[in-house]
Short mmCIF file of C-alpha atoms in Angstrom, two decimals:
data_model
loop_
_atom_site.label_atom_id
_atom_site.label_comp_id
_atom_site.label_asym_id
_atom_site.label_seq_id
_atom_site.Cartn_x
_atom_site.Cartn_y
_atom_site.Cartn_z
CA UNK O 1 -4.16 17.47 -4.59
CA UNK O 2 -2.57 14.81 -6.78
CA UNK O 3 -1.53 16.64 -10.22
CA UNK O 4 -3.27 15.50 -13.37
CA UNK O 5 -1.03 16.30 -16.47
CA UNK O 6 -2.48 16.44 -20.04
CA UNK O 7 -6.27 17.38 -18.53
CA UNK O 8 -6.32 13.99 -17.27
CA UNK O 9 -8.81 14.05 -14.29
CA UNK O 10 -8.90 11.69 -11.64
CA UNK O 11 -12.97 10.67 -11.61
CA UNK O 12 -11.82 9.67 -15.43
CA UNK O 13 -9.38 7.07 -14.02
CA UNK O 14 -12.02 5.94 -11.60
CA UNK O 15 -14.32 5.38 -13.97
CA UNK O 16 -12.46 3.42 -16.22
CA UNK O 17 -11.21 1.51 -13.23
CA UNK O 18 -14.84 0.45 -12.16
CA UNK O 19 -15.82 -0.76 -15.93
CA UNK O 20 -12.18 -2.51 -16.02
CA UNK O 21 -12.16 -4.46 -12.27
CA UNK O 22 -13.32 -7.77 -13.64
CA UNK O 23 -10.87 -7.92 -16.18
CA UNK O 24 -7.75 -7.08 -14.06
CA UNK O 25 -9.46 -9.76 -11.60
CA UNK O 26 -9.75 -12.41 -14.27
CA UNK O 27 -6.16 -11.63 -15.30
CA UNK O 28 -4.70 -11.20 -11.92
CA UNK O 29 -3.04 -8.09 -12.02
CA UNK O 30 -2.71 -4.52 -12.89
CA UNK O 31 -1.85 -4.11 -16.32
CA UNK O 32 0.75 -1.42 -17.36
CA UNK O 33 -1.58 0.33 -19.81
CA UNK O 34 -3.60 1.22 -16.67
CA UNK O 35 -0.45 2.00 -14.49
CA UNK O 36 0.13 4.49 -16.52
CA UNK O 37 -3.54 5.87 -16.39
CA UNK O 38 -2.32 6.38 -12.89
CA UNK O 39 1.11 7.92 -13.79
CA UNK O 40 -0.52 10.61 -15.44
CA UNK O 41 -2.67 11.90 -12.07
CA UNK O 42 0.37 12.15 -10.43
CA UNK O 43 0.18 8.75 -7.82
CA UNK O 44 4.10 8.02 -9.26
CA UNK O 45 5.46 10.94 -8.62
CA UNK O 46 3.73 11.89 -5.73
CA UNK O 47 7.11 10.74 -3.47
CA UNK O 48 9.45 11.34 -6.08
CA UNK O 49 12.13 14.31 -4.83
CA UNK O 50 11.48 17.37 -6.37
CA UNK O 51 14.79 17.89 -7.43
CA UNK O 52 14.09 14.97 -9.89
CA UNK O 53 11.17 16.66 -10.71
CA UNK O 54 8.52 15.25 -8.43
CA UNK O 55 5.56 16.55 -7.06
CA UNK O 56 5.91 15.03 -3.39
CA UNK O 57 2.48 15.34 -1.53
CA UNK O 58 1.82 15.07 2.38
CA UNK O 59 1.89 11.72 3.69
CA UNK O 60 -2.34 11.95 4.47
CA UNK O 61 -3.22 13.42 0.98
CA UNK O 62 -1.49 10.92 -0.57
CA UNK O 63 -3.16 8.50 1.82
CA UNK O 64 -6.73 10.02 0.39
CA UNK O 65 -6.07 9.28 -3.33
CA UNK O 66 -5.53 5.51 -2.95
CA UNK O 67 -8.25 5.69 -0.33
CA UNK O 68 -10.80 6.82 -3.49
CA UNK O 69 -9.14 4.32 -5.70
CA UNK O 70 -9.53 1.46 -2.94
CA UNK O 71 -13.52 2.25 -2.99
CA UNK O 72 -13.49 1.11 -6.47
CA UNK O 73 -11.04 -1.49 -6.52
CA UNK O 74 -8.89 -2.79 -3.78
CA UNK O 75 -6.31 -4.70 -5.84
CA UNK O 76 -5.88 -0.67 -8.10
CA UNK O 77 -5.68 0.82 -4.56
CA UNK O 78 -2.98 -1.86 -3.03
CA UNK O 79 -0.51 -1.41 -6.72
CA UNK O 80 -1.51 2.70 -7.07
CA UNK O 81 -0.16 2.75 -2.56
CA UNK O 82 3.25 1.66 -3.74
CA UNK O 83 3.42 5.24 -5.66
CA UNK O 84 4.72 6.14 -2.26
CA UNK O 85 7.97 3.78 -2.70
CA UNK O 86 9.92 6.21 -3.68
CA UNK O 87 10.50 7.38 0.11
CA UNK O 88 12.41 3.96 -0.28
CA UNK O 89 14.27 4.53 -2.60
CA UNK O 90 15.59 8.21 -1.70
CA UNK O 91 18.14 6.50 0.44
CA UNK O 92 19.96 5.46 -2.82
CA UNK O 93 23.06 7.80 -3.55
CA UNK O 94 21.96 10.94 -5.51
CA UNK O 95 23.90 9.90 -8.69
CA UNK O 96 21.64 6.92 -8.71
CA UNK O 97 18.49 8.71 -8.38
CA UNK O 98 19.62 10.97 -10.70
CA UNK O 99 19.78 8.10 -13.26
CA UNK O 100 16.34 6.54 -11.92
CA UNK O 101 14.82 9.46 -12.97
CA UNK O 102 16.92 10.59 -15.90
CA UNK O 103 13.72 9.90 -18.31
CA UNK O 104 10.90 11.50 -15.66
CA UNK O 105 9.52 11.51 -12.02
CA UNK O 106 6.66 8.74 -13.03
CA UNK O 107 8.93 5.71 -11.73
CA UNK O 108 6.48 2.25 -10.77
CA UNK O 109 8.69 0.20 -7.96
CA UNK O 110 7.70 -2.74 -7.51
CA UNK O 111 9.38 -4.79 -4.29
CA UNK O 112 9.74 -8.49 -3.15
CA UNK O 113 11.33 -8.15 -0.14
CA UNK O 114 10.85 -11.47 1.73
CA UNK O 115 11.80 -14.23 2.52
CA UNK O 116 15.41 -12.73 2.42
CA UNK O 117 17.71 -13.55 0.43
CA UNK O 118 21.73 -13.60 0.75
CA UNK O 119 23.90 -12.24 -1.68
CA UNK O 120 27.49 -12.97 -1.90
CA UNK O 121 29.25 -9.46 -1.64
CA UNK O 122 31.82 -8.90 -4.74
CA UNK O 123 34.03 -5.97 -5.80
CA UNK O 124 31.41 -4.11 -7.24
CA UNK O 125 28.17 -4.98 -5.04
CA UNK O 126 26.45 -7.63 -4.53
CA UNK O 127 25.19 -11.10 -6.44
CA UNK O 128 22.02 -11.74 -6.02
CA UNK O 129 20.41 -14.95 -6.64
CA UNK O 130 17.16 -16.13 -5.37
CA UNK O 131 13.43 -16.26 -5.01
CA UNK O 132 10.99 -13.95 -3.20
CA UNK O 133 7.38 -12.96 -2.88
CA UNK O 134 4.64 -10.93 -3.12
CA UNK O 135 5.70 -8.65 -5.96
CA UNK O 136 2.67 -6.33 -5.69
CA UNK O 137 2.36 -4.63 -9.11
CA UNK O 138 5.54 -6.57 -10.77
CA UNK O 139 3.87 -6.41 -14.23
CA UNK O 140 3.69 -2.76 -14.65
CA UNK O 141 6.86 -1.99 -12.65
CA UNK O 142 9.88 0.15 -14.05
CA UNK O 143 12.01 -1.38 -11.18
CA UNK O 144 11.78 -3.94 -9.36
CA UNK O 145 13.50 -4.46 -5.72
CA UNK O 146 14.10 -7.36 -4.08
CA UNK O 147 15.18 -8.03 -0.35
CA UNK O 148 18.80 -8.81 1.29
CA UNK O 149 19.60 -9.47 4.73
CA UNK O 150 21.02 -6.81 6.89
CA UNK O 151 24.87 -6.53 7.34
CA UNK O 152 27.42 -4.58 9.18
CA UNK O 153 27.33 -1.78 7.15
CA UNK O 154 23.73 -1.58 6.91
CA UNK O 155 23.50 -1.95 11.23
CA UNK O 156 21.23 -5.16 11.20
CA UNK O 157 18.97 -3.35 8.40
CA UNK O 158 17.68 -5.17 5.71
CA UNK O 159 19.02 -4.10 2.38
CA UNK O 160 17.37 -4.02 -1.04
CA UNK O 161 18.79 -4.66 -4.18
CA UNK O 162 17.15 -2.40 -7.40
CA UNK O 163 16.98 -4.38 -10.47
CA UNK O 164 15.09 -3.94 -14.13
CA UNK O 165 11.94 -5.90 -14.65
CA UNK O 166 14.58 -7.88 -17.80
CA UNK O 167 16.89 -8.75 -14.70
CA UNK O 168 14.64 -11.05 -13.04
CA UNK O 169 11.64 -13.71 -13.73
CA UNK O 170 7.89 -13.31 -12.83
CA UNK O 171 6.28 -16.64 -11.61
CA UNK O 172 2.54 -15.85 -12.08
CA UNK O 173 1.48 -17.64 -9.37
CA UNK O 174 -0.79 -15.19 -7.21
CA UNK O 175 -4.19 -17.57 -6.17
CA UNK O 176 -6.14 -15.91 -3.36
CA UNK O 177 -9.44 -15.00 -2.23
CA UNK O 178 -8.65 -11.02 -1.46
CA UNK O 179 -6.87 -8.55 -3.73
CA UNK O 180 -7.03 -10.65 -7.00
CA UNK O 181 -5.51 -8.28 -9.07
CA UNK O 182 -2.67 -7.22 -7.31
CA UNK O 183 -0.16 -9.31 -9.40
CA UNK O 184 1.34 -9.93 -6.47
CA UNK O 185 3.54 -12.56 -7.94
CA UNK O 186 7.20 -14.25 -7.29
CA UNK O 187 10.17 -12.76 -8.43
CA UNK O 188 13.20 -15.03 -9.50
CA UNK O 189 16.64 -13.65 -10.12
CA UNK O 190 19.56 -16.09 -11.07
CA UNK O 191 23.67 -14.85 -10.72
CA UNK O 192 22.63 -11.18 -11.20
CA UNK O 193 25.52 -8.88 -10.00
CA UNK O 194 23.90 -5.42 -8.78
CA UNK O 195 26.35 -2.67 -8.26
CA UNK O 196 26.24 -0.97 -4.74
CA UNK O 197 25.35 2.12 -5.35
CA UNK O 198 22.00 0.09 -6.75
CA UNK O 199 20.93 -0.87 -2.95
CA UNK O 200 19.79 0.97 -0.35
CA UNK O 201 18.66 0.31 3.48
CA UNK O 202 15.00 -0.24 3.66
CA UNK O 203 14.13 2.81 6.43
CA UNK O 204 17.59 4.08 6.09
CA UNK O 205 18.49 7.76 6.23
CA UNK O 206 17.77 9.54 3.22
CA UNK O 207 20.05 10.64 0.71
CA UNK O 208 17.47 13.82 -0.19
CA UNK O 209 17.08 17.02 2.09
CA UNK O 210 13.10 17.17 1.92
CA UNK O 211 10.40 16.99 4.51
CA UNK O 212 8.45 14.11 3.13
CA UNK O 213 11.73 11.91 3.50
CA UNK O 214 12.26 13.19 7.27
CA UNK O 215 8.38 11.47 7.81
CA UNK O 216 9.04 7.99 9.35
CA UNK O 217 9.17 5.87 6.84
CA UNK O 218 8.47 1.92 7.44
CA UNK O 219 5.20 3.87 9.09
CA UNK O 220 4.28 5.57 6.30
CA UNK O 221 4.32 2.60 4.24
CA UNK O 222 2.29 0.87 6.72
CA UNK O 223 -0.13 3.82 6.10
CA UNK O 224 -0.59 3.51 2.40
CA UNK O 225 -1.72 -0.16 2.81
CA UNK O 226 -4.39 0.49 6.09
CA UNK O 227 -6.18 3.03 3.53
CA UNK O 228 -7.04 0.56 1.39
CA UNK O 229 -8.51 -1.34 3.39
CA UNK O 230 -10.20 1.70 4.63
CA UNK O 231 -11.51 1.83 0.70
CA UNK O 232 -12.72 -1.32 0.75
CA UNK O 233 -14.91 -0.94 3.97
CA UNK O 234 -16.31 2.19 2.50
CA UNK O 235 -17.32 -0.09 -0.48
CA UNK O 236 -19.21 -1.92 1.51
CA UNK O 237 -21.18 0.65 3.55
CA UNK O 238 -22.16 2.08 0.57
CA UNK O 239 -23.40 -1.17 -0.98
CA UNK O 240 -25.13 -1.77 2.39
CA UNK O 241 -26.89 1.43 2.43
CA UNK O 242 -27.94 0.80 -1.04
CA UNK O 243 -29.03 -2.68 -0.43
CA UNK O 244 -31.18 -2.33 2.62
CA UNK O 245 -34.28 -0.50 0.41
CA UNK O 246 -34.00 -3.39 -1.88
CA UNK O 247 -33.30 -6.63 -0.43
CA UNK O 248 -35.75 -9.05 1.00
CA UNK O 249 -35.41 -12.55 1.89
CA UNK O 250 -36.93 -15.77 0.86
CA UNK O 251 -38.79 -15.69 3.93
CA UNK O 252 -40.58 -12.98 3.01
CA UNK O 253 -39.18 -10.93 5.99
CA UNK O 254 -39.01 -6.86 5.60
CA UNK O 255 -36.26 -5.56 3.73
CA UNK O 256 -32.90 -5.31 5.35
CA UNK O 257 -33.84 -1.69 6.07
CA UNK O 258 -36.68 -2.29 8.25
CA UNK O 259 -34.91 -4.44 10.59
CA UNK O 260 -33.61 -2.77 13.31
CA UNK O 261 -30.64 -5.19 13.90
CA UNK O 262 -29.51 -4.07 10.52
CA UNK O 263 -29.40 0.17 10.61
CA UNK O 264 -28.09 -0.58 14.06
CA UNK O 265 -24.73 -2.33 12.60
CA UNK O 266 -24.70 -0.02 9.58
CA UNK O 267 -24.61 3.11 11.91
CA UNK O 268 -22.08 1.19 14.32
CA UNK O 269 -20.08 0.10 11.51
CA UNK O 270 -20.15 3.70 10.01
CA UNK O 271 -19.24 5.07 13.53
CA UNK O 272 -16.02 3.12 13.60
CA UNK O 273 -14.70 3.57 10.71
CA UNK O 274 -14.73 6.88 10.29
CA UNK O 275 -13.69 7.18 14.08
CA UNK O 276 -10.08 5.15 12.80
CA UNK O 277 -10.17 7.38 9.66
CA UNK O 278 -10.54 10.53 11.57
CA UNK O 279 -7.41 9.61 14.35
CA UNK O 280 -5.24 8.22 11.62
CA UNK O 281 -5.46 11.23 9.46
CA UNK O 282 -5.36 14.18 12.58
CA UNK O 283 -2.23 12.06 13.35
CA UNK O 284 -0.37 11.61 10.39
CA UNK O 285 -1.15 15.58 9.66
CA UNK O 286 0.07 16.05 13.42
CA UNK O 287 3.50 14.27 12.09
CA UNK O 288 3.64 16.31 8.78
CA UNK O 289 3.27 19.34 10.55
CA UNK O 290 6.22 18.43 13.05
CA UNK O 291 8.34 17.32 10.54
CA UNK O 292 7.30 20.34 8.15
CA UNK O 293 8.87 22.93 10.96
CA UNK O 294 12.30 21.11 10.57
CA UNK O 295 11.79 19.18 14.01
CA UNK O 296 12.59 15.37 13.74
CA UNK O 297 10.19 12.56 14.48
CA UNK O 298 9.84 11.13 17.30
CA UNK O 299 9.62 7.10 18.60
CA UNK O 300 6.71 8.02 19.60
CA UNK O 301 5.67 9.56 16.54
CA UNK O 302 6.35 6.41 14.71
CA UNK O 303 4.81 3.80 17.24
CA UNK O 304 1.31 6.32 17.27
CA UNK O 305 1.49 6.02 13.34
CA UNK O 306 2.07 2.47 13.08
CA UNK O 307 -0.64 2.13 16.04
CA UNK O 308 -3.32 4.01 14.36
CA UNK O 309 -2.52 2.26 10.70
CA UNK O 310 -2.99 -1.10 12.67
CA UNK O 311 -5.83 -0.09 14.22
CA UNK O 312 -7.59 1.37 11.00
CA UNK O 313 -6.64 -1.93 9.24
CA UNK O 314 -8.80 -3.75 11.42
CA UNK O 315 -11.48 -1.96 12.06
CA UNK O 316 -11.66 -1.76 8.07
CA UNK O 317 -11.87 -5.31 8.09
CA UNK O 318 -14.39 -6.14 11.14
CA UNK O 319 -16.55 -3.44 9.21
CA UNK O 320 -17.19 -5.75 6.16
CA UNK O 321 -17.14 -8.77 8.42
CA UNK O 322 -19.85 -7.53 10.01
CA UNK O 323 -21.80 -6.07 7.27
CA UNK O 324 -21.61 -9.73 6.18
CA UNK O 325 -22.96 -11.12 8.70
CA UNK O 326 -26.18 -9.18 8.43
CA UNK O 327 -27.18 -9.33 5.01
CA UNK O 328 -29.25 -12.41 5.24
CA UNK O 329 -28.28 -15.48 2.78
CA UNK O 330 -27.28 -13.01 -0.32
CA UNK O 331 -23.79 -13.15 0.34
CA UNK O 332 -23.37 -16.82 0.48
CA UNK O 333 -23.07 -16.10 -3.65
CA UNK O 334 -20.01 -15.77 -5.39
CA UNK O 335 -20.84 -13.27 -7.50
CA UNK O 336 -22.17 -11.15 -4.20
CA UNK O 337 -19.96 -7.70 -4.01
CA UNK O 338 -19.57 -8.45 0.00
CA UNK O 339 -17.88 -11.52 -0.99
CA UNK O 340 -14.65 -9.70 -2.97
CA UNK O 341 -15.06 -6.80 -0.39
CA UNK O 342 -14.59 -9.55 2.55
CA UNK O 343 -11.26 -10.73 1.12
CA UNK O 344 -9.77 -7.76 0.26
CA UNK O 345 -10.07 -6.02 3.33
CA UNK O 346 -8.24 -9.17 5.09
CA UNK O 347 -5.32 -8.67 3.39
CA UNK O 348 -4.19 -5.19 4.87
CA UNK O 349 -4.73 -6.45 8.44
CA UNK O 350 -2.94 -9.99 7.38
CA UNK O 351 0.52 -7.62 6.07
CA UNK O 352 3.35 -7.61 8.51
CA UNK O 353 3.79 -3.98 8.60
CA UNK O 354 -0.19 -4.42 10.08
CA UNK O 355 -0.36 -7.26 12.15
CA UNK O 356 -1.41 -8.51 15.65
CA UNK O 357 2.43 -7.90 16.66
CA UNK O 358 2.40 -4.29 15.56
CA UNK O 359 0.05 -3.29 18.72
CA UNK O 360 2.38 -5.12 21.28
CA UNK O 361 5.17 -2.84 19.95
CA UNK O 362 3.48 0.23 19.39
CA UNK O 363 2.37 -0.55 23.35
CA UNK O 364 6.08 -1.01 24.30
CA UNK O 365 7.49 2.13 22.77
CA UNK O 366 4.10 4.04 24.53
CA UNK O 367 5.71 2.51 27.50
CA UNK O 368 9.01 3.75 26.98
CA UNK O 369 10.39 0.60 26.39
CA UNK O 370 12.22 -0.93 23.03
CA UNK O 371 9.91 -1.81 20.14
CA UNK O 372 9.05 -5.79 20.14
CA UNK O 373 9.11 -6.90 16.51
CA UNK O 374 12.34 -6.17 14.11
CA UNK O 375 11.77 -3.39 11.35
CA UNK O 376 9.15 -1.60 13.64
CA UNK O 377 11.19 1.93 13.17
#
């Protein structure tokens, strides 16, 4: 269970998220007040070590908590998934983490990783200077990373660079049609030097001797994102259910209910999803389990997790397509909920750690070939 400190229960946090959605859509983002509504029920320190005082929770429980806050609001779900970061960042050297997390375990990261960057190597690390995207969360972040080539130290693996939020610039410039308030904005740095020991190789070997940072870890963060959109579809089944005793057209056709067309896609859409729920979980609980008995994870391992997050992704998103499709002319409204549930369950099938290309590679390594795309393992 994620911890709640100070009597601070979770359903509270949910329901101040659902009266506060249309103001962190208006405004784009997440605001910090409300990230740290979520620091106190444990999502920020549910990867953080336990030697830094973390509470570090199984890959799928963690999953399940931003799964409930993605049924409320996709954009909280997508910023509250990158509580999991910190399986990141325990490949920084233990002095460093020791310093991350000299005031608490409740640490917001925040990364723009692409397009990389270079950085000019100096005596002490690196200077970084450049401009990246997609800064999911930037606005409440206590760090922010932002993406470096790889090198010959790091094997070909991209690096990333830790800076403070007063380090770098935030270009509010996030305009989209799914996950509005994700704040997902550009980051700008100009001639910062960042010392070495304040990088780290994204999916490197950890620094930290626990099981969650033995669980493979570019797959686990393709996990946290597929459960939103997993969220988001449940959003939608419920407003469908809901909707079908009410709703009758302006032809004065029988409500959506009555229609046989439409309780045959709700209970086919219902069917699906919780099929790709139910294999994604058993999976990554398969993969805990492993890991848990001091065994290491497989290729295999990884290309199943990364196969089933891809899959679930998907499925998330053909599930409010669909529901779409059969609710007559309401949704052709703005202000329709199917509308905002249609674009933000695109964007977790859209995200390179969930795309088209992740299936073709996830086939190869099932074949016992080499992985096809770069930064599959």
């Amino acid at each position: 269970m994620v911890h709640t400190p100070e009597g601070v229960g979770f359903g509270d946090v949910l329901a101040e998220l659902a009266r506060r959605r249309q103001e962190f859509r208006e405004q784009r983002y997440v605001p910090k007040d409300f990230i740290d509504r979520l620091k106190r029920i444990g999502i920020y320190r549910a990867a953080t070590p336990s030697k830094f005082g973390g509470q570090p929770l199984p890959p799928a429980e963690f999953c399940q908590a931003v799964e409930r806050i993605s049924v409320v609001d996709g954009s909280a779900g997508w910023v509250a998934s990158f509580g999991s970061a910190q399986i990141y960042l325990a490949a920084l050297p233990l002095e460093t983490q020791a310093e991350l997390y000299r005031d608490g375990p409740d640490v917001a990261f925040a990364g723009a990783l692409f397009p990389m960057q270079r950085a000019a190597a100096t005596e002490r690390g690196y200077l970084v200077d450049g401009h990246w995207k997609f800064a999911s969360g930037c606005m409440g972040a206590d760090v922010i990373g932002v993406g470096l080539p790889g090198d010959d130290d790091s094997g070909g693996k991209p690096r990333t660079a830790v800076l403070r939020p007063d380090q770098a610039e935030i270009v509010q410039d996030w305009d989209v049609v799914g996950m509005r308030a994700t704040g997902s904005f550009d980051i700008v740095v100009r001639g910062v030097e960042v010392p070495r020991e304040w990088t780290f190789i994204r999916g490197g070997a950890p620094t930290v001797d626990e099981p969650l940072y033995h669980y493979p870890t570019i797959a686990y963060a393709s996990q946290v994102l597929a459960v939103v959109g997993a969220g988001v579809a449940r959003a939608a089944l419920d407003h469908a259910r809901q909707a079908g005793g009410g709703y009758t057209g302006v032809t004065g056709a029988p409500k959506l209910a009555d229609r046989a067309y439409y309780r045959t896609e709700v209970a086919r859409a219902e069917a699906e999803l919780s099929s790709a729920r139910a294999w994604f979980y058993d999976l990554s609980d398969q993969v805990w389990q492993h890991v848990l008995r001091g065994d290491t994870a497989t290729d295999e391992h990884n290309a199943r997790l990364r196969l089933a997050s891809a899959h679930l992704a998907r499925v998330s998103s053909q599930v409010v397509d669909r529901l779409v499709e059969i609710s007559g002319t309401a949704p052709i409204y703005t202000a329709h909920p199917l509308r905002d549930l249609a674009g933000d369950a695109l964007v977790p099938k859209q995200h390179a750690f969930l795309g088209p290309a992740i299936f073709d590679s996830a086939g190869a390594v099932l074949m016992g070939l080499a992985p096809t795309s770069p930064g599959f393992r």
